[in-house]
């Protein structure tokens, strides 16, 4: 052992000048990056607060969407003409949005799950192109897809009228890929071992699929259904391009039409209602996946982290 | 790689049958509709109503409208002005998004420990809030008597209210940034989070300063993520017309997609609108191809 005491840089810096201390602070790998902390939280506030403010304004007792005059449910239930639940246009848009979301979920989820299974297990010819076909809707700008669907429904598939039927078909078209992505990710994570074990124990291939693989996929299927529900609620472009008239307005379309024409707290209310719907769906998806993951495997990550790391 | 050739104990057709409904759906409602854009753009006109009539046989296509629109875009017509403006807005907005988004993604991936889950929830939330709702929130804030004007007046920066919502490029660009930043941060976060911690530790152990480590190790390793995340927000930004409509609604700030939506739903502009969509798609196809190839590569690595 040497006689000189080994002094760490941090100790030297503490006794040095201000500049040296600053350099030491910079060089300390364990220091919290204070600037980044502030920046990140400022970003979060900027990103969330306007929306919270908009939701709050729907509970305003006054007419304004800019100055809060006290809490009331007037613009939700009471105003005879333009409250969220008394205005026929609002009620109609809410119903239409939920109808489309439910239909989308019921059609896109089974098709997407089957496609995910097929793509993951099918080897050989055509698989690559099928995979690309599935990924395409995810990267196609909505305006291109909306134009394509609008033109095909008005010129080729004449039997599908604009409005609810066309909107539903359009929503399913952009939703299928999301289901495939979510389910396929889970499928890779599960691997083949469980199925193989079931078959070693005497299950038929179809039996192994039905009794082992599908139950294992359950949470992912549920999550994908919830995601489809949420993206359908939030969709604007496809719904608006395939609009059949006032009666097929969805909530985002309504916001687009009315936001600049003398907004009322009740418009914020309708928007908030859909926000709750979409966030509840996603919350449920996270909850189910989280519970499932805790039981199955210890990745050391929370469901939220897995969700955030998730790539399309 | 486990059993090539076929699925577990089941013939290939069995799995193909699973994929069939989805593939048929996408062929009928995704590929065929694309063809409809071409058929309208290169079609003819109704002699009486002058509306666009599709021609389904490529041999009979008439490229007059399509090439006319092309000349307008490339040789300096009104579409070119709008296209260059869109390029400028989207360029500024995506650069700003990156400048705002990278530090946030970096902090959450590398340094947030106790607050990580809450930060991630806040990060994911905007994904599931309707884009139109988020723009409505800003319409509320930016109105003449809105909070932004109120605050600016109170602290004495301005005397009268500023009319933010009429033809201001800065409002449109900031609206785009606000709208699309979350879509950039999340994939960026995933990319930075995947960087092997031991690389960074090795750099530190070998004496590199934090700044040097960041510049020479972390940043190069996240380059792929930066490119992919930027592509993810560029694609929808070029197709965005509603941000402009909600935050400005003024021809002075009108974007490429505004022209598309206006022409497409006009009585006689169908072919012109369809042609604009084709040019937009051709422009974006490079970006899309890059993204598809890089995700396909990632998926293959994942599967291995």
PDB file of N, CA and C in Angstrom, chain A residues 26-27 29 33 39-40 43 46-47 50 66 111 114-115 118 121-122 127 135 139-141 143 145 147 149 155 157 172-173 188 192 199 205 234 236-237 240-241 256 260 263 268 271 275 278 282 309 311-312, chain B residues 3 8 10 15-16 18-19 22 25 28-30 32-33 40 54 100 107 111 120 128-130 132-133 137 140-141 143 145-146 165 178 181 185 193-194 204 210 235 241-242 245-246 257 264 284 291-292 295 303:
ATOM      1  N   UNK A  26     -19.851  18.477 -12.820  1.00  0.00           N
ATOM      2  CA  UNK A  26     -20.135  17.967 -14.172  1.00  0.00           C
ATOM      3  C   UNK A  26     -19.605  16.550 -14.336  1.00  0.00           C
ATOM      4  N   UNK A  27     -18.429  16.302 -13.728  1.00  0.00           N
ATOM      5  CA  UNK A  27     -17.761  15.025 -13.954  1.00  0.00           C
ATOM      6  C   UNK A  27     -18.341  13.915 -13.088  1.00  0.00           C
ATOM      7  N   UNK A  29     -20.442  11.223 -12.145  1.00  0.00           N
ATOM      8  CA  UNK A  29     -21.394  10.419 -12.912  1.00  0.00           C
ATOM      9  C   UNK A  29     -22.656  10.092 -12.125  1.00  0.00           C
ATOM     10  N   UNK A  33     -28.968  14.867 -13.232  1.00  0.00           N
ATOM     11  CA  UNK A  33     -28.912  15.910 -14.258  1.00  0.00           C
ATOM     12  C   UNK A  33     -30.048  16.896 -14.056  1.00  0.00           C
ATOM     13  N   UNK A  39     -36.323  20.309 -17.369  1.00  0.00           N
ATOM     14  CA  UNK A  39     -36.792  20.324 -18.750  1.00  0.00           C
ATOM     15  C   UNK A  39     -37.886  19.277 -18.969  1.00  0.00           C
ATOM     16  N   UNK A  40     -37.660  18.080 -18.455  1.00  0.00           N
ATOM     17  CA  UNK A  40     -38.618  16.997 -18.664  1.00  0.00           C
ATOM     18  C   UNK A  40     -39.965  17.315 -18.029  1.00  0.00           C
ATOM     19  N   UNK A  43     -41.752  19.945 -19.929  1.00  0.00           N
ATOM     20  CA  UNK A  43     -42.377  19.371 -21.124  1.00  0.00           C
ATOM     21  C   UNK A  43     -43.693  18.683 -20.766  1.00  0.00           C
ATOM     22  N   UNK A  46     -46.383  21.159 -20.164  1.00  0.00           N
ATOM     23  CA  UNK A  46     -46.807  21.757 -21.433  1.00  0.00           C
ATOM     24  C   UNK A  46     -47.698  20.786 -22.206  1.00  0.00           C
ATOM     25  N   UNK A  47     -47.369  19.512 -22.113  1.00  0.00           N
ATOM     26  CA  UNK A  47     -48.088  18.521 -22.906  1.00  0.00           C
ATOM     27  C   UNK A  47     -49.453  18.186 -22.308  1.00  0.00           C
ATOM     28  N   UNK A  50     -52.714  21.892 -20.925  1.00  0.00           N
ATOM     29  CA  UNK A  50     -53.774  22.439 -21.786  1.00  0.00           C
ATOM     30  C   UNK A  50     -54.991  21.524 -21.877  1.00  0.00           C
ATOM     31  N   UNK A  66     -62.764  30.132 -21.587  1.00  0.00           N
ATOM     32  CA  UNK A  66     -61.453  30.669 -21.259  1.00  0.00           C
ATOM     33  C   UNK A  66     -61.313  31.099 -19.799  1.00  0.00           C
ATOM     34  N   UNK A 111     -60.001 -10.832 -36.833  1.00  0.00           N
ATOM     35  CA  UNK A 111     -59.237 -10.882 -38.093  1.00  0.00           C
ATOM     36  C   UNK A 111     -57.750 -10.674 -37.814  1.00  0.00           C
ATOM     37  N   UNK A 114     -56.095 -13.722 -35.998  1.00  0.00           N
ATOM     38  CA  UNK A 114     -55.860 -14.808 -36.946  1.00  0.00           C
ATOM     39  C   UNK A 114     -54.684 -14.476 -37.860  1.00  0.00           C
ATOM     40  N   UNK A 115     -54.627 -13.229 -38.304  1.00  0.00           N
ATOM     41  CA  UNK A 115     -53.535 -12.824 -39.193  1.00  0.00           C
ATOM     42  C   UNK A 115     -52.192 -12.897 -38.468  1.00  0.00           C
ATOM     43  N   UNK A 118     -51.257 -16.543 -38.243  1.00  0.00           N
ATOM     44  CA  UNK A 118     -50.873 -17.006 -39.567  1.00  0.00           C
ATOM     45  C   UNK A 118     -49.493 -16.514 -39.953  1.00  0.00           C
ATOM     46  N   UNK A 121     -46.567 -18.136 -37.901  1.00  0.00           N
ATOM     47  CA  UNK A 121     -46.282 -19.562 -38.019  1.00  0.00           C
ATOM     48  C   UNK A 121     -46.108 -20.047 -39.444  1.00  0.00           C
ATOM     49  N   UNK A 122     -46.496 -19.198 -40.383  1.00  0.00           N
ATOM     50  CA  UNK A 122     -46.444 -19.653 -41.767  1.00  0.00           C
ATOM     51  C   UNK A 122     -45.052 -19.367 -42.306  1.00  0.00           C
ATOM     52  N   UNK A 127     -44.907 -15.131 -47.389  1.00  0.00           N
ATOM     53  CA  UNK A 127     -44.952 -14.607 -46.032  1.00  0.00           C
ATOM     54  C   UNK A 127     -44.421 -13.179 -45.964  1.00  0.00           C
ATOM     55  N   UNK A 135     -47.927  -4.267 -42.659  1.00  0.00           N
ATOM     56  CA  UNK A 135     -47.274  -3.087 -42.085  1.00  0.00           C
ATOM     57  C   UNK A 135     -47.662  -1.789 -42.795  1.00  0.00           C
ATOM     58  N   UNK A 139     -47.911   2.875 -41.854  1.00  0.00           N
ATOM     59  CA  UNK A 139     -47.040   3.983 -42.252  1.00  0.00           C
ATOM     60  C   UNK A 139     -47.684   4.868 -43.318  1.00  0.00           C
ATOM     61  N   UNK A 140     -48.847   4.470 -43.805  1.00  0.00           N
ATOM     62  CA  UNK A 140     -49.504   5.295 -44.810  1.00  0.00           C
ATOM     63  C   UNK A 140     -50.149   6.492 -44.123  1.00  0.00           C
ATOM     64  N   UNK A 141     -49.832   7.707 -44.568  1.00  0.00           N
ATOM     65  CA  UNK A 141     -50.484   8.866 -43.958  1.00  0.00           C
ATOM     66  C   UNK A 141     -51.997   8.736 -44.098  1.00  0.00           C
ATOM     67  N   UNK A 143     -54.271  10.748 -44.667  1.00  0.00           N
ATOM     68  CA  UNK A 143     -54.942  11.461 -45.752  1.00  0.00           C
ATOM     69  C   UNK A 143     -54.901  10.639 -47.041  1.00  0.00           C
ATOM     70  N   UNK A 145     -54.757   7.256 -47.153  1.00  0.00           N
ATOM     71  CA  UNK A 145     -55.704   6.163 -46.954  1.00  0.00           C
ATOM     72  C   UNK A 145     -57.138   6.670 -47.055  1.00  0.00           C
ATOM     73  N   UNK A 147     -58.267   9.268 -48.745  1.00  0.00           N
ATOM     74  CA  UNK A 147     -58.576   9.540 -50.155  1.00  0.00           C
ATOM     75  C   UNK A 147     -58.876   8.245 -50.894  1.00  0.00           C
ATOM     76  N   UNK A 149     -59.884   5.345 -49.766  1.00  0.00           N
ATOM     77  CA  UNK A 149     -61.156   4.734 -49.381  1.00  0.00           C
ATOM     78  C   UNK A 149     -62.334   5.543 -49.901  1.00  0.00           C
ATOM     79  N   UNK A 155     -66.679   5.186 -56.216  1.00  0.00           N
ATOM     80  CA  UNK A 155     -66.558   4.828 -57.623  1.00  0.00           C
ATOM     81  C   UNK A 155     -66.615   3.344 -57.926  1.00  0.00           C
ATOM     82  N   UNK A 157     -66.931   0.333 -55.126  1.00  0.00           N
ATOM     83  CA  UNK A 157     -67.818  -0.431 -54.242  1.00  0.00           C
ATOM     84  C   UNK A 157     -69.077   0.398 -53.994  1.00  0.00           C
ATOM     85  N   UNK A 172     -61.904  -0.524 -39.606  1.00  0.00           N
ATOM     86  CA  UNK A 172     -61.342  -1.870 -39.480  1.00  0.00           C
ATOM     87  C   UNK A 172     -60.033  -1.951 -40.270  1.00  0.00           C
ATOM     88  N   UNK A 173     -60.004  -1.327 -41.443  1.00  0.00           N
ATOM     89  CA  UNK A 173     -58.820  -1.420 -42.297  1.00  0.00           C
ATOM     90  C   UNK A 173     -57.578  -0.866 -41.601  1.00  0.00           C
ATOM     91  N   UNK A 188     -44.223 -13.987 -30.018  1.00  0.00           N
ATOM     92  CA  UNK A 188     -42.783 -14.211 -30.005  1.00  0.00           C
ATOM     93  C   UNK A 188     -42.303 -14.432 -28.579  1.00  0.00           C
ATOM     94  N   UNK A 192     -42.430 -21.301 -28.715  1.00  0.00           N
ATOM     95  CA  UNK A 192     -43.106 -22.538 -29.122  1.00  0.00           C
ATOM     96  C   UNK A 192     -43.180 -23.573 -27.998  1.00  0.00           C
ATOM     97  N   UNK A 199     -48.074 -30.939 -26.915  1.00  0.00           N
ATOM     98  CA  UNK A 199     -48.164 -32.010 -27.911  1.00  0.00           C
ATOM     99  C   UNK A 199     -47.364 -33.237 -27.487  1.00  0.00           C
ATOM    100  N   UNK A 205     -52.299 -30.974 -32.541  1.00  0.00           N
ATOM    101  CA  UNK A 205     -51.853 -29.605 -32.846  1.00  0.00           C
ATOM    102  C   UNK A 205     -52.959 -28.577 -32.654  1.00  0.00           C
ATOM    103  N   UNK A 234     -60.548   7.958 -31.382  1.00  0.00           N
ATOM    104  CA  UNK A 234     -59.733   9.136 -31.647  1.00  0.00           C
ATOM    105  C   UNK A 234     -59.603   9.471 -33.120  1.00  0.00           C
ATOM    106  N   UNK A 236     -59.906  10.792 -36.747  1.00  0.00           N
ATOM    107  CA  UNK A 236     -60.596  11.914 -37.373  1.00  0.00           C
ATOM    108  C   UNK A 236     -60.631  11.802 -38.897  1.00  0.00           C
ATOM    109  N   UNK A 237     -59.470  11.561 -39.509  1.00  0.00           N
ATOM    110  CA  UNK A 237     -59.375  11.680 -40.966  1.00  0.00           C
ATOM    111  C   UNK A 237     -60.277  10.677 -41.690  1.00  0.00           C
ATOM    112  N   UNK A 240     -63.939  11.432 -41.317  1.00  0.00           N
ATOM    113  CA  UNK A 240     -64.375  12.643 -41.999  1.00  0.00           C
ATOM    114  C   UNK A 240     -64.384  12.451 -43.514  1.00  0.00           C
ATOM    115  N   UNK A 241     -63.429  11.685 -44.046  1.00  0.00           N
ATOM    116  CA  UNK A 241     -63.406  11.433 -45.489  1.00  0.00           C
ATOM    117  C   UNK A 241     -64.564  10.541 -45.919  1.00  0.00           C
ATOM    118  N   UNK A 256     -63.881  19.313 -35.036  1.00  0.00           N
ATOM    119  CA  UNK A 256     -63.321  19.996 -36.198  1.00  0.00           C
ATOM    120  C   UNK A 256     -64.296  21.041 -36.729  1.00  0.00           C
ATOM    121  N   UNK A 260     -63.936  26.349 -34.029  1.00  0.00           N
ATOM    122  CA  UNK A 260     -63.696  27.754 -34.302  1.00  0.00           C
ATOM    123  C   UNK A 260     -64.970  28.588 -34.373  1.00  0.00           C
ATOM    124  N   UNK A 263     -66.914  28.442 -29.650  1.00  0.00           N
ATOM    125  CA  UNK A 263     -66.927  27.228 -28.837  1.00  0.00           C
ATOM    126  C   UNK A 263     -67.695  27.417 -27.530  1.00  0.00           C
ATOM    127  N   UNK A 268     -66.326  21.138 -25.206  1.00  0.00           N
ATOM    128  CA  UNK A 268     -65.259  20.577 -24.381  1.00  0.00           C
ATOM    129  C   UNK A 268     -65.754  19.343 -23.632  1.00  0.00           C
ATOM    130  N   UNK A 271     -65.841  16.358 -25.955  1.00  0.00           N
ATOM    131  CA  UNK A 271     -64.455  15.923 -26.168  1.00  0.00           C
ATOM    132  C   UNK A 271     -63.919  15.208 -24.931  1.00  0.00           C
ATOM    133  N   UNK A 275     -62.424  11.444 -24.296  1.00  0.00           N
ATOM    134  CA  UNK A 275     -61.104  11.301 -23.680  1.00  0.00           C
ATOM    135  C   UNK A 275     -61.148  10.276 -22.550  1.00  0.00           C
ATOM    136  N   UNK A 278     -61.465   6.721 -24.069  1.00  0.00           N
ATOM    137  CA  UNK A 278     -60.241   6.211 -24.654  1.00  0.00           C
ATOM    138  C   UNK A 278     -59.195   5.905 -23.575  1.00  0.00           C
ATOM    139  N   UNK A 282     -57.453   2.192 -22.552  1.00  0.00           N
ATOM    140  CA  UNK A 282     -56.016   1.958 -22.495  1.00  0.00           C
ATOM    141  C   UNK A 282     -55.571   1.563 -21.090  1.00  0.00           C
ATOM    142  N   UNK A 309     -41.850   0.705 -24.387  1.00  0.00           N
ATOM    143  CA  UNK A 309     -40.744   0.198 -25.214  1.00  0.00           C
ATOM    144  C   UNK A 309     -41.240  -0.432 -26.489  1.00  0.00           C
ATOM    145  N   UNK A 311     -42.593  -1.312 -29.902  1.00  0.00           N
ATOM    146  CA  UNK A 311     -42.391  -0.627 -31.176  1.00  0.00           C
ATOM    147  C   UNK A 311     -43.323  -1.147 -32.236  1.00  0.00           C
ATOM    148  N   UNK A 312     -43.768  -0.283 -33.063  1.00  0.00           N
ATOM    149  CA  UNK A 312     -44.647  -0.718 -34.143  1.00  0.00           C
ATOM    150  C   UNK A 312     -43.838  -1.468 -35.197  1.00  0.00           C
TER     151      UNK A 312
ATOM    152  N   UNK B   3     -37.730 -25.171 -36.003  1.00  0.00           N
ATOM    153  CA  UNK B   3     -38.299 -25.783 -37.215  1.00  0.00           C
ATOM    154  C   UNK B   3     -38.680 -24.844 -38.347  1.00  0.00           C
ATOM    155  N   UNK B   8     -45.779 -25.802 -36.014  1.00  0.00           N
ATOM    156  CA  UNK B   8     -45.692 -26.946 -35.124  1.00  0.00           C
ATOM    157  C   UNK B   8     -46.705 -28.018 -35.525  1.00  0.00           C
ATOM    158  N   UNK B  10     -48.303 -28.764 -37.913  1.00  0.00           N
ATOM    159  CA  UNK B  10     -49.433 -28.447 -38.780  1.00  0.00           C
ATOM    160  C   UNK B  10     -48.922 -28.042 -40.147  1.00  0.00           C
ATOM    161  N   UNK B  15     -51.860 -22.553 -41.463  1.00  0.00           N
ATOM    162  CA  UNK B  15     -51.548 -21.199 -40.995  1.00  0.00           C
ATOM    163  C   UNK B  15     -51.905 -20.158 -42.044  1.00  0.00           C
ATOM    164  N   UNK B  16     -51.733 -20.538 -43.311  1.00  0.00           N
ATOM    165  CA  UNK B  16     -52.121 -19.597 -44.363  1.00  0.00           C
ATOM    166  C   UNK B  16     -53.609 -19.299 -44.300  1.00  0.00           C
ATOM    167  N   UNK B  18     -55.385 -19.136 -41.671  1.00  0.00           N
ATOM    168  CA  UNK B  18     -55.587 -18.136 -40.618  1.00  0.00           C
ATOM    169  C   UNK B  18     -55.360 -16.722 -41.161  1.00  0.00           C
ATOM    170  N   UNK B  19     -54.331 -16.611 -41.972  1.00  0.00           N
ATOM    171  CA  UNK B  19     -53.957 -15.279 -42.460  1.00  0.00           C
ATOM    172  C   UNK B  19     -54.900 -14.781 -43.541  1.00  0.00           C
ATOM    173  N   UNK B  22     -57.551 -11.699 -43.160  1.00  0.00           N
ATOM    174  CA  UNK B  22     -56.862 -10.423 -43.013  1.00  0.00           C
ATOM    175  C   UNK B  22     -56.239  -9.967 -44.319  1.00  0.00           C
ATOM    176  N   UNK B  25     -58.926  -8.877 -46.725  1.00  0.00           N
ATOM    177  CA  UNK B  25     -59.450  -7.578 -46.303  1.00  0.00           C
ATOM    178  C   UNK B  25     -58.520  -6.450 -46.759  1.00  0.00           C
ATOM    179  N   UNK B  28     -58.563  -5.943 -50.530  1.00  0.00           N
ATOM    180  CA  UNK B  28     -59.788  -5.328 -51.046  1.00  0.00           C
ATOM    181  C   UNK B  28     -59.944  -3.894 -50.574  1.00  0.00           C
ATOM    182  N   UNK B  29     -59.515  -3.591 -49.348  1.00  0.00           N
ATOM    183  CA  UNK B  29     -59.795  -2.267 -48.800  1.00  0.00           C
ATOM    184  C   UNK B  29     -58.542  -1.430 -48.568  1.00  0.00           C
ATOM    185  N   UNK B  30     -57.406  -1.947 -49.020  1.00  0.00           N
ATOM    186  CA  UNK B  30     -56.216  -1.113 -48.925  1.00  0.00           C
ATOM    187  C   UNK B  30     -55.499  -1.016 -50.269  1.00  0.00           C
ATOM    188  N   UNK B  32     -56.687  -2.228 -53.435  1.00  0.00           N
ATOM    189  CA  UNK B  32     -57.621  -1.794 -54.485  1.00  0.00           C
ATOM    190  C   UNK B  32     -57.931  -0.292 -54.379  1.00  0.00           C
ATOM    191  N   UNK B  33     -58.199   0.228 -53.170  1.00  0.00           N
ATOM    192  CA  UNK B  33     -58.429   1.668 -53.065  1.00  0.00           C
ATOM    193  C   UNK B  33     -57.272   2.521 -53.593  1.00  0.00           C
ATOM    194  N   UNK B  40     -58.804   7.456 -60.836  1.00  0.00           N
ATOM    195  CA  UNK B  40     -59.458   8.766 -60.869  1.00  0.00           C
ATOM    196  C   UNK B  40     -58.514   9.822 -61.437  1.00  0.00           C
ATOM    197  N   UNK B  54     -63.639   7.527 -63.151  1.00  0.00           N
ATOM    198  CA  UNK B  54     -62.469   6.646 -63.148  1.00  0.00           C
ATOM    199  C   UNK B  54     -62.337   5.835 -64.438  1.00  0.00           C
ATOM    200  N   UNK B 100     -36.825  19.258 -28.597  1.00  0.00           N
ATOM    201  CA  UNK B 100     -37.592  19.117 -27.359  1.00  0.00           C
ATOM    202  C   UNK B 100     -37.624  17.660 -26.917  1.00  0.00           C
ATOM    203  N   UNK B 107     -33.673  11.623 -20.747  1.00  0.00           N
ATOM    204  CA  UNK B 107     -33.783  11.668 -19.286  1.00  0.00           C
ATOM    205  C   UNK B 107     -34.577  10.483 -18.768  1.00  0.00           C
ATOM    206  N   UNK B 111     -32.103   8.353 -16.696  1.00  0.00           N
ATOM    207  CA  UNK B 111     -31.948   8.907 -15.355  1.00  0.00           C
ATOM    208  C   UNK B 111     -33.167   8.813 -14.457  1.00  0.00           C
ATOM    209  N   UNK B 120     -43.654   7.934 -17.714  1.00  0.00           N
ATOM    210  CA  UNK B 120     -44.061   7.172 -18.894  1.00  0.00           C
ATOM    211  C   UNK B 120     -45.569   7.262 -19.112  1.00  0.00           C
ATOM    212  N   UNK B 128     -53.383   8.727 -26.582  1.00  0.00           N
ATOM    213  CA  UNK B 128     -54.753   8.231 -26.490  1.00  0.00           C
ATOM    214  C   UNK B 128     -55.736   9.352 -26.217  1.00  0.00           C
ATOM    215  N   UNK B 129     -55.290  10.558 -26.447  1.00  0.00           N
ATOM    216  CA  UNK B 129     -56.206  11.686 -26.403  1.00  0.00           C
ATOM    217  C   UNK B 129     -56.365  12.134 -27.843  1.00  0.00           C
ATOM    218  N   UNK B 130     -57.577  12.245 -28.280  1.00  0.00           N
ATOM    219  CA  UNK B 130     -57.817  12.590 -29.677  1.00  0.00           C
ATOM    220  C   UNK B 130     -57.013  13.832 -30.068  1.00  0.00           C
ATOM    221  N   UNK B 132     -57.687  15.973 -32.201  1.00  0.00           N
ATOM    222  CA  UNK B 132     -58.575  17.126 -32.331  1.00  0.00           C
ATOM    223  C   UNK B 132     -58.865  17.746 -30.970  1.00  0.00           C
ATOM    224  N   UNK B 133     -58.990  16.892 -29.939  1.00  0.00           N
ATOM    225  CA  UNK B 133     -59.196  17.380 -28.582  1.00  0.00           C
ATOM    226  C   UNK B 133     -57.996  18.209 -28.130  1.00  0.00           C
ATOM    227  N   UNK B 137     -57.952  22.196 -27.193  1.00  0.00           N
ATOM    228  CA  UNK B 137     -57.413  22.771 -25.967  1.00  0.00           C
ATOM    229  C   UNK B 137     -56.623  24.050 -26.285  1.00  0.00           C
ATOM    230  N   UNK B 140     -58.857  26.997 -27.269  1.00  0.00           N
ATOM    231  CA  UNK B 140     -59.343  27.646 -26.042  1.00  0.00           C
ATOM    232  C   UNK B 140     -58.302  28.620 -25.484  1.00  0.00           C
ATOM    233  N   UNK B 141     -57.053  28.132 -25.410  1.00  0.00           N
ATOM    234  CA  UNK B 141     -56.015  28.944 -24.763  1.00  0.00           C
ATOM    235  C   UNK B 141     -55.623  30.162 -25.588  1.00  0.00           C
ATOM    236  N   UNK B 143     -57.461  31.910 -27.833  1.00  0.00           N
ATOM    237  CA  UNK B 143     -58.476  32.870 -28.268  1.00  0.00           C
ATOM    238  C   UNK B 143     -58.148  34.284 -27.765  1.00  0.00           C
ATOM    239  N   UNK B 145     -59.574  36.322 -25.829  1.00  0.00           N
ATOM    240  CA  UNK B 145     -59.647  36.510 -24.389  1.00  0.00           C
ATOM    241  C   UNK B 145     -59.130  35.277 -23.654  1.00  0.00           C
ATOM    242  N   UNK B 146     -58.359  34.468 -24.371  1.00  0.00           N
ATOM    243  CA  UNK B 146     -57.854  33.228 -23.793  1.00  0.00           C
ATOM    244  C   UNK B 146     -56.732  33.451 -22.798  1.00  0.00           C
ATOM    245  N   UNK B 165     -54.937  33.122 -33.746  1.00  0.00           N
ATOM    246  CA  UNK B 165     -55.572  32.053 -34.512  1.00  0.00           C
ATOM    247  C   UNK B 165     -55.949  32.467 -35.929  1.00  0.00           C
ATOM    248  N   UNK B 178     -46.647  20.584 -30.967  1.00  0.00           N
ATOM    249  CA  UNK B 178     -47.436  20.090 -29.845  1.00  0.00           C
ATOM    250  C   UNK B 178     -48.139  18.785 -30.206  1.00  0.00           C
ATOM    251  N   UNK B 181     -45.003  15.819 -31.128  1.00  0.00           N
ATOM    252  CA  UNK B 181     -43.864  15.482 -30.268  1.00  0.00           C
ATOM    253  C   UNK B 181     -44.026  14.139 -29.542  1.00  0.00           C
ATOM    254  N   UNK B 185     -41.215  11.104 -29.156  1.00  0.00           N
ATOM    255  CA  UNK B 185     -40.498  10.790 -27.920  1.00  0.00           C
ATOM    256  C   UNK B 185     -40.552   9.303 -27.595  1.00  0.00           C
ATOM    257  N   UNK B 193     -33.394   3.533 -24.464  1.00  0.00           N
ATOM    258  CA  UNK B 193     -33.494   2.563 -23.388  1.00  0.00           C
ATOM    259  C   UNK B 193     -32.806   1.251 -23.757  1.00  0.00           C
ATOM    260  N   UNK B 194     -32.784   0.938 -25.048  1.00  0.00           N
ATOM    261  CA  UNK B 194     -32.191  -0.326 -25.497  1.00  0.00           C
ATOM    262  C   UNK B 194     -30.666  -0.280 -25.539  1.00  0.00           C
ATOM    263  N   UNK B 204     -17.154   5.617 -19.501  1.00  0.00           N
ATOM    264  CA  UNK B 204     -16.853   6.371 -18.290  1.00  0.00           C
ATOM    265  C   UNK B 204     -15.609   5.813 -17.600  1.00  0.00           C
ATOM    266  N   UNK B 210     -18.703  12.977 -19.046  1.00  0.00           N
ATOM    267  CA  UNK B 210     -20.099  12.693 -19.394  1.00  0.00           C
ATOM    268  C   UNK B 210     -20.471  13.274 -20.751  1.00  0.00           C
ATOM    269  N   UNK B 235     -44.287  11.577 -41.590  1.00  0.00           N
ATOM    270  CA  UNK B 235     -45.358  11.040 -42.433  1.00  0.00           C
ATOM    271  C   UNK B 235     -46.709  11.692 -42.141  1.00  0.00           C
ATOM    272  N   UNK B 241     -53.934  18.441 -42.388  1.00  0.00           N
ATOM    273  CA  UNK B 241     -54.578  19.685 -42.810  1.00  0.00           C
ATOM    274  C   UNK B 241     -55.418  20.289 -41.696  1.00  0.00           C
ATOM    275  N   UNK B 242     -55.761  19.457 -40.701  1.00  0.00           N
ATOM    276  CA  UNK B 242     -56.684  19.903 -39.658  1.00  0.00           C
ATOM    277  C   UNK B 242     -56.019  20.834 -38.663  1.00  0.00           C
ATOM    278  N   UNK B 245     -56.301  24.093 -40.231  1.00  0.00           N
ATOM    279  CA  UNK B 245     -57.700  24.536 -40.231  1.00  0.00           C
ATOM    280  C   UNK B 245     -58.155  25.015 -38.861  1.00  0.00           C
ATOM    281  N   UNK B 246     -57.695  24.334 -37.810  1.00  0.00           N
ATOM    282  CA  UNK B 246     -58.162  24.700 -36.475  1.00  0.00           C
ATOM    283  C   UNK B 246     -57.400  25.895 -35.908  1.00  0.00           C
ATOM    284  N   UNK B 257     -51.817  19.352 -47.697  1.00  0.00           N
ATOM    285  CA  UNK B 257     -52.979  18.492 -47.470  1.00  0.00           C
ATOM    286  C   UNK B 257     -54.279  19.297 -47.485  1.00  0.00           C
ATOM    287  N   UNK B 264     -60.499  17.457 -53.408  1.00  0.00           N
ATOM    288  CA  UNK B 264     -61.111  16.132 -53.471  1.00  0.00           C
ATOM    289  C   UNK B 264     -62.614  16.198 -53.285  1.00  0.00           C
ATOM    290  N   UNK B 284     -43.402  10.650 -50.182  1.00  0.00           N
ATOM    291  CA  UNK B 284     -43.289  10.014 -48.868  1.00  0.00           C
ATOM    292  C   UNK B 284     -42.833   8.565 -48.942  1.00  0.00           C
ATOM    293  N   UNK B 291     -38.631   3.228 -43.285  1.00  0.00           N
ATOM    294  CA  UNK B 291     -39.204   2.800 -42.018  1.00  0.00           C
ATOM    295  C   UNK B 291     -39.569   1.320 -42.049  1.00  0.00           C
ATOM    296  N   UNK B 292     -40.197   0.883 -43.153  1.00  0.00           N
ATOM    297  CA  UNK B 292     -40.619  -0.515 -43.246  1.00  0.00           C
ATOM    298  C   UNK B 292     -39.416  -1.450 -43.211  1.00  0.00           C
ATOM    299  N   UNK B 295     -37.988  -1.607 -39.644  1.00  0.00           N
ATOM    300  CA  UNK B 295     -38.797  -2.383 -38.686  1.00  0.00           C
ATOM    301  C   UNK B 295     -38.770  -3.858 -39.031  1.00  0.00           C
ATOM    302  N   UNK B 303     -37.193 -12.116 -33.622  1.00  0.00           N
ATOM    303  CA  UNK B 303     -37.679 -13.469 -33.816  1.00  0.00           C
ATOM    304  C   UNK B 303     -36.569 -14.492 -33.592  1.00  0.00           C
TER     305      UNK B 303
END
